[in-house]
XYZ file of C-alpha atoms in Angstrom:
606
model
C 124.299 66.980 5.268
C 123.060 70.081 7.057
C 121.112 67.709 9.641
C 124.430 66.014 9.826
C 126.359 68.993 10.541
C 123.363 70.436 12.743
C 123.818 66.846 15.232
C 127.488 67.185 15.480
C 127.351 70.680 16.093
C 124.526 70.363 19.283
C 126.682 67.350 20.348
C 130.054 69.373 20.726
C 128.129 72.004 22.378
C 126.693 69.301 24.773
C 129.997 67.990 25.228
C 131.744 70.785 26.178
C 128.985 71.772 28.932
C 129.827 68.276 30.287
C 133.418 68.677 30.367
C 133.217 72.648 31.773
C 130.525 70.330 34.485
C 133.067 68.041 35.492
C 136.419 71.200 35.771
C 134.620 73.253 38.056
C 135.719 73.611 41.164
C 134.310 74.507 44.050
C 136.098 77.281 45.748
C 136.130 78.427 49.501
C 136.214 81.967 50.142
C 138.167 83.747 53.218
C 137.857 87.448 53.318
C 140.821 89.490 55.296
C 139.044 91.571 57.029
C 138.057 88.679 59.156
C 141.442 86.920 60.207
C 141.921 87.634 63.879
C 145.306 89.458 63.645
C 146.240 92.481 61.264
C 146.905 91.050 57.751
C 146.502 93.771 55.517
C 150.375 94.949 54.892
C 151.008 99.366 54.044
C 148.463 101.011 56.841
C 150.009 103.303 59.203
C 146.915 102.875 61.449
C 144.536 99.724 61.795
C 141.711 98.292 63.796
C 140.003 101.023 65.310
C 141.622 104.117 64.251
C 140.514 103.914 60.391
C 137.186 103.884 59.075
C 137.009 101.486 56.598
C 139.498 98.355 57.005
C 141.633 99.085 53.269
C 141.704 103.308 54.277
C 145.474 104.751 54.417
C 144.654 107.532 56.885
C 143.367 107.422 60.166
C 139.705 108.052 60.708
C 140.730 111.242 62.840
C 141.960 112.894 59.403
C 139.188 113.394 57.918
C 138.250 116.667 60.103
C 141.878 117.587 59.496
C 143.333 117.258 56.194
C 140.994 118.395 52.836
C 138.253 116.779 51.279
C 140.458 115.404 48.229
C 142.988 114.186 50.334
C 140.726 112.586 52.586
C 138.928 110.878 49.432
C 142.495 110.029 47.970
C 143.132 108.025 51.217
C 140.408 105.620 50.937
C 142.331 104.312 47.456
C 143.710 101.351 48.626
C 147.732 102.329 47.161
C 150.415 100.352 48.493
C 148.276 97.918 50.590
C 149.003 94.360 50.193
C 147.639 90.746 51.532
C 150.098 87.730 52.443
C 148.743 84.341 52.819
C 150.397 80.728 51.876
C 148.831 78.667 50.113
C 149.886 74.859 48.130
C 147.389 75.511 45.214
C 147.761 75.064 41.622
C 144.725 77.624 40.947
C 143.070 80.892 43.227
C 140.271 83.348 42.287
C 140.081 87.106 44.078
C 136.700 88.777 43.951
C 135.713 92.535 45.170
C 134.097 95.656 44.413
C 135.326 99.010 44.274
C 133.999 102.475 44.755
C 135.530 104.184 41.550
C 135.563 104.486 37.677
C 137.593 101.309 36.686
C 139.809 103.589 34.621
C 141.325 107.512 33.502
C 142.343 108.277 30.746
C 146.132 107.730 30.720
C 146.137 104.928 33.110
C 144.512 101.485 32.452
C 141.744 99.719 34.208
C 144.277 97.051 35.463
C 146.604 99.910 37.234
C 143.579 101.870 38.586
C 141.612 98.970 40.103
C 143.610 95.828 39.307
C 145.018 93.691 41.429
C 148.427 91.694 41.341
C 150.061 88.213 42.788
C 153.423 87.701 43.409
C 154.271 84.458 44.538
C 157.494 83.469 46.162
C 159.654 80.390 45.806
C 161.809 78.622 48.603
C 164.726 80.762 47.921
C 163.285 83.817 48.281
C 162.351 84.975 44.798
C 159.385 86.796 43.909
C 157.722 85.316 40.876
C 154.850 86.659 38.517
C 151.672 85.556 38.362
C 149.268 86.257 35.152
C 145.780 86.669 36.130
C 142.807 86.244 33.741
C 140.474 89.249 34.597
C 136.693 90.518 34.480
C 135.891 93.831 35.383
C 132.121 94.779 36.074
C 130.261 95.289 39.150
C 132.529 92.871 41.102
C 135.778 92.482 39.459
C 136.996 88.951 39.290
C 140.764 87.485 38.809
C 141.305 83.931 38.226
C 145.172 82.433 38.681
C 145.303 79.197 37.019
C 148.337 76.420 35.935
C 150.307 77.796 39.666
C 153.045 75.461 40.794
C 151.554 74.942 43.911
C 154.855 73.747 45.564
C 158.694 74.159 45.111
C 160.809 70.586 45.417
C 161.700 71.250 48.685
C 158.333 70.554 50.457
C 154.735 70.892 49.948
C 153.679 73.047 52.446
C 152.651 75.631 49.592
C 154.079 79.152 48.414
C 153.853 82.424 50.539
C 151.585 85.006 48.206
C 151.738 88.560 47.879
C 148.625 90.325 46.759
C 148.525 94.190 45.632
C 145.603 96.389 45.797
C 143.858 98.664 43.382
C 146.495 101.791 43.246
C 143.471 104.491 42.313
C 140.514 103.324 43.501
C 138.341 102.056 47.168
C 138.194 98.435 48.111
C 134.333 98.264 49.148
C 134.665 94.180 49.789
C 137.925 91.650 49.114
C 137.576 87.461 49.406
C 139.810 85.011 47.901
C 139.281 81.827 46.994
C 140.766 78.280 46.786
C 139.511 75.317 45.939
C 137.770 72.803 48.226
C 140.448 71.259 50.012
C 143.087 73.398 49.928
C 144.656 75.000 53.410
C 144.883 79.034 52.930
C 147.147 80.412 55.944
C 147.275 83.828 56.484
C 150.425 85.773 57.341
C 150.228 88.465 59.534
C 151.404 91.922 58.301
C 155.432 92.140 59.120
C 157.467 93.060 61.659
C 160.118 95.304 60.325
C 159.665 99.014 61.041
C 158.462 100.290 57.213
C 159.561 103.299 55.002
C 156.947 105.708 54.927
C 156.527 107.512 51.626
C 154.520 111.231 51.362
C 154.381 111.688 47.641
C 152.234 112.746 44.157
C 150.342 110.856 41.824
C 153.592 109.183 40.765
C 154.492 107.750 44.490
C 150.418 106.924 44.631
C 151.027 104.629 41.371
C 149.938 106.762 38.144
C 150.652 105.068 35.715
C 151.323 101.570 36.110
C 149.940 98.988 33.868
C 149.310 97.053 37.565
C 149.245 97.485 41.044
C 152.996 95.509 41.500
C 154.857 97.804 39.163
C 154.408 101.049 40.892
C 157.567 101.987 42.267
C 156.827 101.623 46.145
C 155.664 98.217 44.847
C 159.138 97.329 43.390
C 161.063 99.313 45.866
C 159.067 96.807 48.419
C 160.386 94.245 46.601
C 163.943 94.703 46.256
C 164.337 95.871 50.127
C 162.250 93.382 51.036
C 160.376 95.876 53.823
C 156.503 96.842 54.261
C 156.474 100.091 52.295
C 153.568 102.604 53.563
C 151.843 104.284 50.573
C 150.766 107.966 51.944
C 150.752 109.627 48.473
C 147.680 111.822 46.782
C 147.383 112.115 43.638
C 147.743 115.952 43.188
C 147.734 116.544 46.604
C 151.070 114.892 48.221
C 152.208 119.105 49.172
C 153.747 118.920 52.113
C 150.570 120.149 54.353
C 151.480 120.611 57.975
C 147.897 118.029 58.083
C 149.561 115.314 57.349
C 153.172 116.165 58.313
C 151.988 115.847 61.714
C 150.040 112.561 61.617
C 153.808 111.087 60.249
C 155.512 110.603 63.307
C 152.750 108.440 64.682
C 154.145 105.459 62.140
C 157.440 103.763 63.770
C 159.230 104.130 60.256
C 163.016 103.208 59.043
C 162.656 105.764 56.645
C 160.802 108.810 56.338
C 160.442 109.629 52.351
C 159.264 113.673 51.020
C 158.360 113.199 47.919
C 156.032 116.046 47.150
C 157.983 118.759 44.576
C 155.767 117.517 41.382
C 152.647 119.237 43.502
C 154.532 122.269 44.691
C 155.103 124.007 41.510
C 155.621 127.699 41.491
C 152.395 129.676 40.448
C 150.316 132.775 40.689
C 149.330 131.213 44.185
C 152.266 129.436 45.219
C 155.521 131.742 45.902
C 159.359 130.175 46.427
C 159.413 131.140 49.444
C 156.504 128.638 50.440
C 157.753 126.326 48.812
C 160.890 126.514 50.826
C 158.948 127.081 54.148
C 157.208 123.872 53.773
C 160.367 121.632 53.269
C 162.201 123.368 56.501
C 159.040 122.862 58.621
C 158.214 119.615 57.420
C 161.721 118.537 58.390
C 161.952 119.780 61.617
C 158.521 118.537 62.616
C 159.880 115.027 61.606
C 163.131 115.583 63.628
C 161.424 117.098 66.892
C 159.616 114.350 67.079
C 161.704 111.266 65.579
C 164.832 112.317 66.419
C 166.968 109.406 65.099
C 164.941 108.490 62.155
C 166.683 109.055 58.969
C 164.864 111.616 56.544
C 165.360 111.012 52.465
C 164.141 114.451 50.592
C 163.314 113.652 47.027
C 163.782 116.333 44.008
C 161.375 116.444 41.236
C 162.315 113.838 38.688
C 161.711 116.379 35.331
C 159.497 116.128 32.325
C 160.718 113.846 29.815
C 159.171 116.817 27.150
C 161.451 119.131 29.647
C 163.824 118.750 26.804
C 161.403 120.822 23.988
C 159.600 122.617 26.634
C 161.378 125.584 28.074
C 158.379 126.087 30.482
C 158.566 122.804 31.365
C 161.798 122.219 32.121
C 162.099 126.291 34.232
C 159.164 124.459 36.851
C 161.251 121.376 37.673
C 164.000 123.421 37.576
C 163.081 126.409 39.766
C 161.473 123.833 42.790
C 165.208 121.594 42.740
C 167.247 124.480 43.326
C 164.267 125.800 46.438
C 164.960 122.026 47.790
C 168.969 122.384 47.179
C 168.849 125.786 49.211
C 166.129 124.530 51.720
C 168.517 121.056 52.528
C 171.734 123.199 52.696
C 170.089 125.524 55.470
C 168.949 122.178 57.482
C 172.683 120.806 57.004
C 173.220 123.685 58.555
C 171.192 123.897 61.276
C 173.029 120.622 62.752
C 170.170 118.432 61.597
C 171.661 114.767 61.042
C 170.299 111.408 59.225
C 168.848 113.919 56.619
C 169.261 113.100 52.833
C 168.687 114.030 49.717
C 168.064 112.062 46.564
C 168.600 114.324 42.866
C 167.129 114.218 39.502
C 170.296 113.157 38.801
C 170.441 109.992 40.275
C 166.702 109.302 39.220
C 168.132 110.253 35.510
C 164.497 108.597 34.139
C 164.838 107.832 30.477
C 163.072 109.870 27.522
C 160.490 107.160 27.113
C 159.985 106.507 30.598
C 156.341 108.182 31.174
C 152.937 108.196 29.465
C 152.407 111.734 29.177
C 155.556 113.609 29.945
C 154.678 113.839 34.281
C 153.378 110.306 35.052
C 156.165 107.241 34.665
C 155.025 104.603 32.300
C 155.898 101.000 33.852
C 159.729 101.860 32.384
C 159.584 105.012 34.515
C 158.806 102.921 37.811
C 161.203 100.511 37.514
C 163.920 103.351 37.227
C 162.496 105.460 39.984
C 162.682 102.130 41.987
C 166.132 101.748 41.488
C 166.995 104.845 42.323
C 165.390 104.659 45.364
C 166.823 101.501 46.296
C 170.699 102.713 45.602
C 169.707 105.751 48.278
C 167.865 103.897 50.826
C 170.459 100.833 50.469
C 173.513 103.984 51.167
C 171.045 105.394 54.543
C 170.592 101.869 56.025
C 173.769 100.785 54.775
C 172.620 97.388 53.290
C 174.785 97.356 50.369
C 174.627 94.416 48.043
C 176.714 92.638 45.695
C 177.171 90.609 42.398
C 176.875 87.382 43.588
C 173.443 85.415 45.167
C 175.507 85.024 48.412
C 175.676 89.023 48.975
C 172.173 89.573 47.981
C 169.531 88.728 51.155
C 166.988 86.877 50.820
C 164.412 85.223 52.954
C 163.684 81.368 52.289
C 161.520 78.737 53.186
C 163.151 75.559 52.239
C 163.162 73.684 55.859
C 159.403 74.214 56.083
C 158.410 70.745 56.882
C 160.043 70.966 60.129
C 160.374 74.258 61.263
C 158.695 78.095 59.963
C 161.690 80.441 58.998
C 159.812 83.494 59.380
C 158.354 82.611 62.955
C 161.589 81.669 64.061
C 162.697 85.179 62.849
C 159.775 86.898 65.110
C 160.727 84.923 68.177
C 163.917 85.670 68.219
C 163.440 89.370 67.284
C 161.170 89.074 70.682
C 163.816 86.929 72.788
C 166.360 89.617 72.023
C 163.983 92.482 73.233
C 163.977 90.554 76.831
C 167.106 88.553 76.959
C 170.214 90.533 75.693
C 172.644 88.013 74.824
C 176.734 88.515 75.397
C 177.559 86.420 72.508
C 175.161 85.842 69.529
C 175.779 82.627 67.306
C 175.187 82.769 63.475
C 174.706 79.907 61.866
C 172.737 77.464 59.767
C 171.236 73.909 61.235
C 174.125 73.048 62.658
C 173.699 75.337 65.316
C 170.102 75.552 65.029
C 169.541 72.034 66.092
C 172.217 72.344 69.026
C 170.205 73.899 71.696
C 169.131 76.524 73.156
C 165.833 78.617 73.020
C 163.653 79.207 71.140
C 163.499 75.629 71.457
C 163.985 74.062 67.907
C 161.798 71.431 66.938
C 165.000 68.968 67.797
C 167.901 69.025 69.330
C 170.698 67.005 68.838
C 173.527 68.212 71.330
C 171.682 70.085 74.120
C 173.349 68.619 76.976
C 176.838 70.329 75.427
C 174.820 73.567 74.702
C 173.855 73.460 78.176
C 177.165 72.880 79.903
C 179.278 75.350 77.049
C 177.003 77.806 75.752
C 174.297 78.484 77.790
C 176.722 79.853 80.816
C 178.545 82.225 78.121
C 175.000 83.712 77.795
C 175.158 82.517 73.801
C 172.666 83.365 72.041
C 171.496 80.501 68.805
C 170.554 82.828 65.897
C 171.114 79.304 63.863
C 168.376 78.347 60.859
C 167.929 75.478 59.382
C 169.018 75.329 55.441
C 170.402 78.965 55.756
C 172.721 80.292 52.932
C 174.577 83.022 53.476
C 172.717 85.079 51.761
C 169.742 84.619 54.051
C 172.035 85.187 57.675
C 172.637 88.802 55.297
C 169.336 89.049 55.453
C 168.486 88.450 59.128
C 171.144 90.527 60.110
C 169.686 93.480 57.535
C 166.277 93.099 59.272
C 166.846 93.894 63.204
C 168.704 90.437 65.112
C 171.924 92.306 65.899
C 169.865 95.433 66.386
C 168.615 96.972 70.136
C 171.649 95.277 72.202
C 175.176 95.323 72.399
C 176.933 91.835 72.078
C 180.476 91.112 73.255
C 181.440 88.303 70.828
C 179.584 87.624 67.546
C 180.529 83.982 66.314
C 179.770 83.181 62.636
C 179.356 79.554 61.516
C 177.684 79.817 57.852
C 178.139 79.001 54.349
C 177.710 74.729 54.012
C 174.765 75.354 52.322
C 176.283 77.378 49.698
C 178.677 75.171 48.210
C 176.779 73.046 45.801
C 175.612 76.240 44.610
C 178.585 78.978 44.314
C 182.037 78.993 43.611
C 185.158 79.447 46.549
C 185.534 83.113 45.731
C 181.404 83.536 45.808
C 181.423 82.387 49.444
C 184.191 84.267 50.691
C 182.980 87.557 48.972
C 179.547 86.845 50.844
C 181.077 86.470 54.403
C 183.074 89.226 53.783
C 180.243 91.218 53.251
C 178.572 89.677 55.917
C 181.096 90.399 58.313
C 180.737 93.937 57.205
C 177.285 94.240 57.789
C 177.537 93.052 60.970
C 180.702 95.241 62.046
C 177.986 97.899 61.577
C 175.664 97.037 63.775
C 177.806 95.859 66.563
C 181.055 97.943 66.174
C 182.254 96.735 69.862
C 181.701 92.866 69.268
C 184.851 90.926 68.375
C 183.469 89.207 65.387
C 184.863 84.581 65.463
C 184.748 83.153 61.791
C 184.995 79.177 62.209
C 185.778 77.656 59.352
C 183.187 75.429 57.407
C 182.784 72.171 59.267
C 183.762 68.963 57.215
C 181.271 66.892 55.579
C 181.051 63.802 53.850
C 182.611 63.651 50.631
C 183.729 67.955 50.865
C 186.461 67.051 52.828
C 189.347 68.348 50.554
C 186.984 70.939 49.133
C 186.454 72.430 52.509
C 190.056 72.322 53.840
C 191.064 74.668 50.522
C 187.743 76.951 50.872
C 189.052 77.551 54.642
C 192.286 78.462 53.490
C 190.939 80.898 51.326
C 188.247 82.509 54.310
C 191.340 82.637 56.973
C 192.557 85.268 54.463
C 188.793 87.075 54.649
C 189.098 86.872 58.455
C 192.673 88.817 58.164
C 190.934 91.364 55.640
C 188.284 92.148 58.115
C 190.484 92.233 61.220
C 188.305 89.088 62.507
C 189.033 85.954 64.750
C 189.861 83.005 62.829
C 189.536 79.037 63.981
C 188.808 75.632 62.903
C 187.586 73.686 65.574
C 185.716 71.517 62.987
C 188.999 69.854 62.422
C 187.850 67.439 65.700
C 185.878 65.843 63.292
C 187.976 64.339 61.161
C 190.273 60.760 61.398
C 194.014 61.027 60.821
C 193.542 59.877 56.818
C 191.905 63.453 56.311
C 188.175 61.638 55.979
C 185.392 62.449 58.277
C 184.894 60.555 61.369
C 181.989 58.901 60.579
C 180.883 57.466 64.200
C 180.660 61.743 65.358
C 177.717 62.454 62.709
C 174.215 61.391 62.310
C 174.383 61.843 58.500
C 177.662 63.255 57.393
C 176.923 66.597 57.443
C 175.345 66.862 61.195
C 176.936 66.175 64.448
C 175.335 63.526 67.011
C 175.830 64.081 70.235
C 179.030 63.230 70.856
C 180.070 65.101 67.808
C 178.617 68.324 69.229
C 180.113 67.634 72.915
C 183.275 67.535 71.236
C 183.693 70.258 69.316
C 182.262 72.291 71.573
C 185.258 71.573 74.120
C 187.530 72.725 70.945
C 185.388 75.596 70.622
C 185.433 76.739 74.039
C 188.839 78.352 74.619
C 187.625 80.592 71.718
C 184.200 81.952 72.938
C 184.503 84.819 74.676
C 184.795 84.802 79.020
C 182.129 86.223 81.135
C 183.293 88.907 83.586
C 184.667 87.386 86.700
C 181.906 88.728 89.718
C 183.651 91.842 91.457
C 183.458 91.423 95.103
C 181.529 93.624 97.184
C 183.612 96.902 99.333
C 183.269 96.594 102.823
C 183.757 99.751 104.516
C 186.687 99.834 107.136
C 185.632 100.030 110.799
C 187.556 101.993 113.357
C-alpha cells in the first residue's frame, strides 16, 4: 500500500512539473528608460537635468536643498508608466534601493507597485497583482481581460511606483507575441503638489491609493509628487525650483512639518507662507495657488497638545492668507480642515491617513481644485468627463487630442465645431482617416475658418472632457457650434442628455465668454426618428436656459412621412455625400460670417 501510495505520489509530482512545463510563458521584457520619448508620467524635470531617470528633483538640487530632502527625492512618489497593451497576463520586475518596509506602513505601500487598467469608456479598473519581494521584487498580473468588446487593440495601463523607496532598475514583461506600446507622458499642464509624508504617500496599503494617486484619477491630470517625508517645510530651496514646472495648479501643503517648537517661532511659520507665495506669484503670475491647512490628529480629540499644534499653525495660515488677500494677490486659495473633515478612523497612527484617510483627503482636494479650474461635475455619466477609446480600430482618440491641441497653437480658428463622427468624418484637418463629405467641408466650412474638433464615438461626456483639458483654451473663437449627444441615447435617459449639454454649454461659456455658442439639434437616425424629434424639443428649451442659438438643420434629412431619407446616409446614422452637401447648405445661414475686407484709405491729393 505504501509503495502504492509512494508511485502515485512521485507521479502527481511528475505531472504537475509537466503541466507548470507546458503554462510557461515566455515573456519579453521592455524597460522605460529606453523608449525614445519621455514615458515616465510625475517628473518636473527629465532627460538630462536629473540624475537618475525615476529622481523627482533636478540633479542641480542636490548642492541646494539638504541631504534628506535630496535622498527623499530619489523615492520614486507619484511617478507613473503608461503603455497599452491586449494581454490577458504581464509581469513587472525591479530593484530598489531601500528597506522594503517601516513600521506603520506596509511593504506593498513603501516599495509596491500598482496597475490600473482602463476600459473603452474611460474607467479606471483594478488590477490584483501576485507579489515577491526579495532582491528584485517581482509582480505577476494574471486572468486580465485583454480587450473590451469594442476592439482588440488592447487596454491603456497605468503603472504606480514605489511611494517610499528608489527605483534602481524597472522592465515589464509580456508574453511572446504580444504588442506593448508605450504612451508618452501627457500633455496637460500638471498640478504640482509640495507636501509631508502624507502628500509623499505614508500610509497607503499601495502606491494607487495615496491621495495624489486618486486625486490623479478623478481629475484625470499628471499630478507631480514633490513631497518629503518630514521635510515638505516650505524651504525657499525648493520654492524656487517650483516655477520651473508649467503647472495648472500650484499645491502648499507643508503645515504637518511646520509645527511650532523650541526652534520654530509663529512668526516663521508665517514668513514662510507669505514668501513662498509671492515667489510663486512673481514668477507665475496667472497660475492659481491652493494653500492647504493641516488636516488634525484624529487623537486631537483626547490630546489637548495635540489638537493646540494643528490648531496654532491653521490660524498662522488663516492670518498669513488674509494679509496676501490683501496685498491684491489673485488666483490664491485656501483649502480648511474643515472641508478635509477626515474621519476618526481615517489614519494609522493618529498623523499618517490609513487608505480611508486618502480617499477623503482626495476628495477634498478634488471639490477645491474642481471650484479653481471650474470643472464642476454632475450626477449623471453624461456630466462626468471621461476619455475613451472605443473607435480605436480606425482612428487613436488621444493622438487626435494632441494634434489638435497643436493645430490650435498655429491655426486659431473663428468658429470651432464640436461634435462626434459625424463631423469628424466630414473634413477638414487633421485629416481623419476618411472622409465622407469633404468636397461640402471645403466649399462651406473651410472659408468660415471652421475648425473640426469632431471624434469618432464621442459621448458627451467625453466633448466635457476635451473641452476640460485645453481645445477651447489659448484662442478666442467667434462662433462655437455644438453637434453632440447621438451616442448617448442608447445609454441615458432625455433629461440625462440635456442636463449634460447644459453643462457642457457651461463649461464652454467659460472658456470662450465672447463666442456665440449654436446647439443643432440631434440629427435623425434610423429607427430614433420620433425619439429624436421629442429629445430636441426638450434641448431647444436648454438652448433658451443658456441664452444659446438653437437650429435643426438635420430636419433635411428626413422624407415628408417623418422617416429618414434613406438614399442621404451610408448607414442610417451617417451622411454620404450628398447628405453632408445638403445639410450643410441648411446649415450655412447659421454659421457665423467672416468680416467683410475693409478697404484700404487713400490719402487725398491736393
Amino acid at each position: 500500500m505504501k509503495k502504492m501510495l509512494l508511485f502515485y505520489g512521485l507521479f502527481s509530482y511528475l505531472f504537475c512539473l509537466a503541466t507548470l512545463a507546458q503554462t510557461q510563458v515566455d515573456y519579453v521584457w521592455w524597460n522605460p528608460t529606453d523608449a525614445g520619448f519621455p514615458v515616465i508620467e510625475g517628473q518636473g524635470w527629465r532627460g538630462s537635468a536629473i540624475r537618475g531617470p525615476y529622481d523627482r528633483l533636478p540633479a542641480e538640487a542636490e548642492k541646494t536643498v539638504r541631504p534628506p530632502v535630496w535622498n527623499l527625492s530619489r523615492n520614486a512618489a507619484g511617478l507613473l508608466i503608461r503603455f497599452r497593451a491586449s494581454t490577458d497576463q504581464l509581469v513587472v520586475r525591479y530593484t530598489v534601493t531601500g528597506k522594503h518596509a517601516m513600521p506603520h506602513m506596509p511593504a506593498t505601500g513603501v516599495s509596491g507597485v500598482d496597475l490600473y487598467a482602463g476600459n473603452s469608456d474611460g474607467d479606471w479598473l483594478y488590477c490584483n497583482g501576485k507579489y515577491a519581494f526579495g532582491d528584485t521584487i517581482q509582480y505577476q498580473f494574471t486572468n486580465l481581460e485583454a480587450n473590451d468588446s469594442y476592439h482588440q487593440k488592447g487596454r491603456e495601463y497605468r503603472l504606480y511606483l514605489p511611494l517610499y523607496n528608489s527605483v534602481k532598475w524597472l522592465e515589464i514583461g509580456v508574453p511572446k507575441g504580444v504588442t506593448l506600446t508605450p504612451l508618452p507622458v501627457r500633455a496637460d499642464q500638471p498640478i504640482v503638489v509640495y507636501g509631508t509624508s502624507i502628500a509623499q504617500g505614508g500610509c497607503a496599503s499601495r502606491p494607487g491609493m495615496a491621495w495624489t494617486a486618486i486625486l490623479g484619477r478623478k481629475l484625470d491630470r499628471p499630478l507631480i509628487n514633490l513631497a518629503f517625508s518630514g521635510n515638505g517645510r516650505l524651504e525657499k530651496e525648493i520654492v524656487d525650483l517650483l516655477p520651473q514646472i508649467d503647472a495648472k495648479v500650484y499645491v502648499l501643503d507643508c503645515l504637518p512639518n511646520l509645527i511650532i517648537s523650541s526652534e520654530r517661532k509663529p512668526e516663521d511659520v508665517k514668513t514662510r507662507i507669505l514668501e513662498s507665495v509671492r515667489t510663486l506669484r512673481q514668477k507665475k503670475p496667472a497660475t492659481p495657488i491652493l494653500l492647504v491647512e493641516h488636516a488634525g490628529y484624529t487623537d486631537g480629540g483626547i490630546s489637548p497638545l495635540r489638537r493646540n499644534q494643528y490648531m496654532e499653525v491653521n490660524e498662522i495660515m488663516r492670518q498669513a492668507f488674509a494679509q496676501l488677500k490683501g496685498e491684491g494677490i489673485a488666483q490664491l486659495y485656501l483649502l480648511p480642515k474643515s472641508q478635509i473633515n477626515l474621519d476618526m478612523d481615517a489614519m494609522v497612527d493618529g498623523t499618517h491617513p490609513n487608505d480611508l484617510g486618502m480617499q477623503q483627503y482626495a476628495d477634498a482636494y478634488e471639490r477645491s481644485l474642481r471650484a479653481i479650474l471650474k470643472e464642476p461635475v454632475g450626477p449623471f455619466s453624461t456630466t462626468k468627463p471621461r476619455i475613451q477609446s472605443r473607435d480605436s480600430r480606425i482612428y487613436d482618440w488621444e493622438t487626435r487630442h494632441r494634434d489638435i491641441l497643436a493645430r490650435l497653437k498655429t491655426h486659431p480658428p473663428r468658429i470651432v465645431y464640436i461634435g462626434n463622427s459625424i463631423t469628424h468624418y466630414w473634413g477638414g484637418e487633421p485629416n481623419a482617416p476618411r472622409a465622407q463629405g469633404s468636397d461640402s467641408w471645403k466649399t462651406v466650412m473651410e472659408p468660415l475658418g471652421v475648425q473640426n474638433l469632431g471624434y469618432g464615438w464621442d459621448r458627451i461626456e467625453n466633448a466635457l472632457w476635451r473641452v476640460y483639458h485645453g481645445e477651447l483654451e489659448g484662442y478666442r473663437a467667434e462662433q462655437v457650434v455644438l453637434m453632440i449627444g447621438t451616442n448617448n441615447i442608447h445609454i441615458n435617459s432625455d433629461a440625462e442628455i440635456a442636463a449634460g449639454l447644459k453643462l457642457l454649454v457651461e463649461a464652454i461659456k467659460v472658456r470662450q465668454p465672447t463666442a456665440d455658442i449654436l446647439m443643432i439639434g440631434l440629427l435623425p437616425r434610423r429607427n430614433e426618428e420620433k425619439r429624436l424629434e421629442k429629445l430636441n424639443e426638450e434641448l431647444a428649451q436648454v438652448a433658451g436656459e443658456v441664452n444659446a442659438t438653437f437650429a435643426q438643420p438635420g430636419l433635411v434629412f428626413l422624407k415628408p412621412d417623418g422617416k429618414i431619407d434613406e438614399t442621404l446616409f451610408s448607414d442610417g446614422l451617417h451622411p454620404n455625400a450628398e447628405g453632408y452637401r445638403r445639410f450643410a447648405e441648411k446649415l450655412r445661414p447659421y454659421l457665423k460670417k467672416a468680416p467683410e475686407p475693409q478697404p484700404k484709405s487713400r490719402k487725398g491729393t491736393k
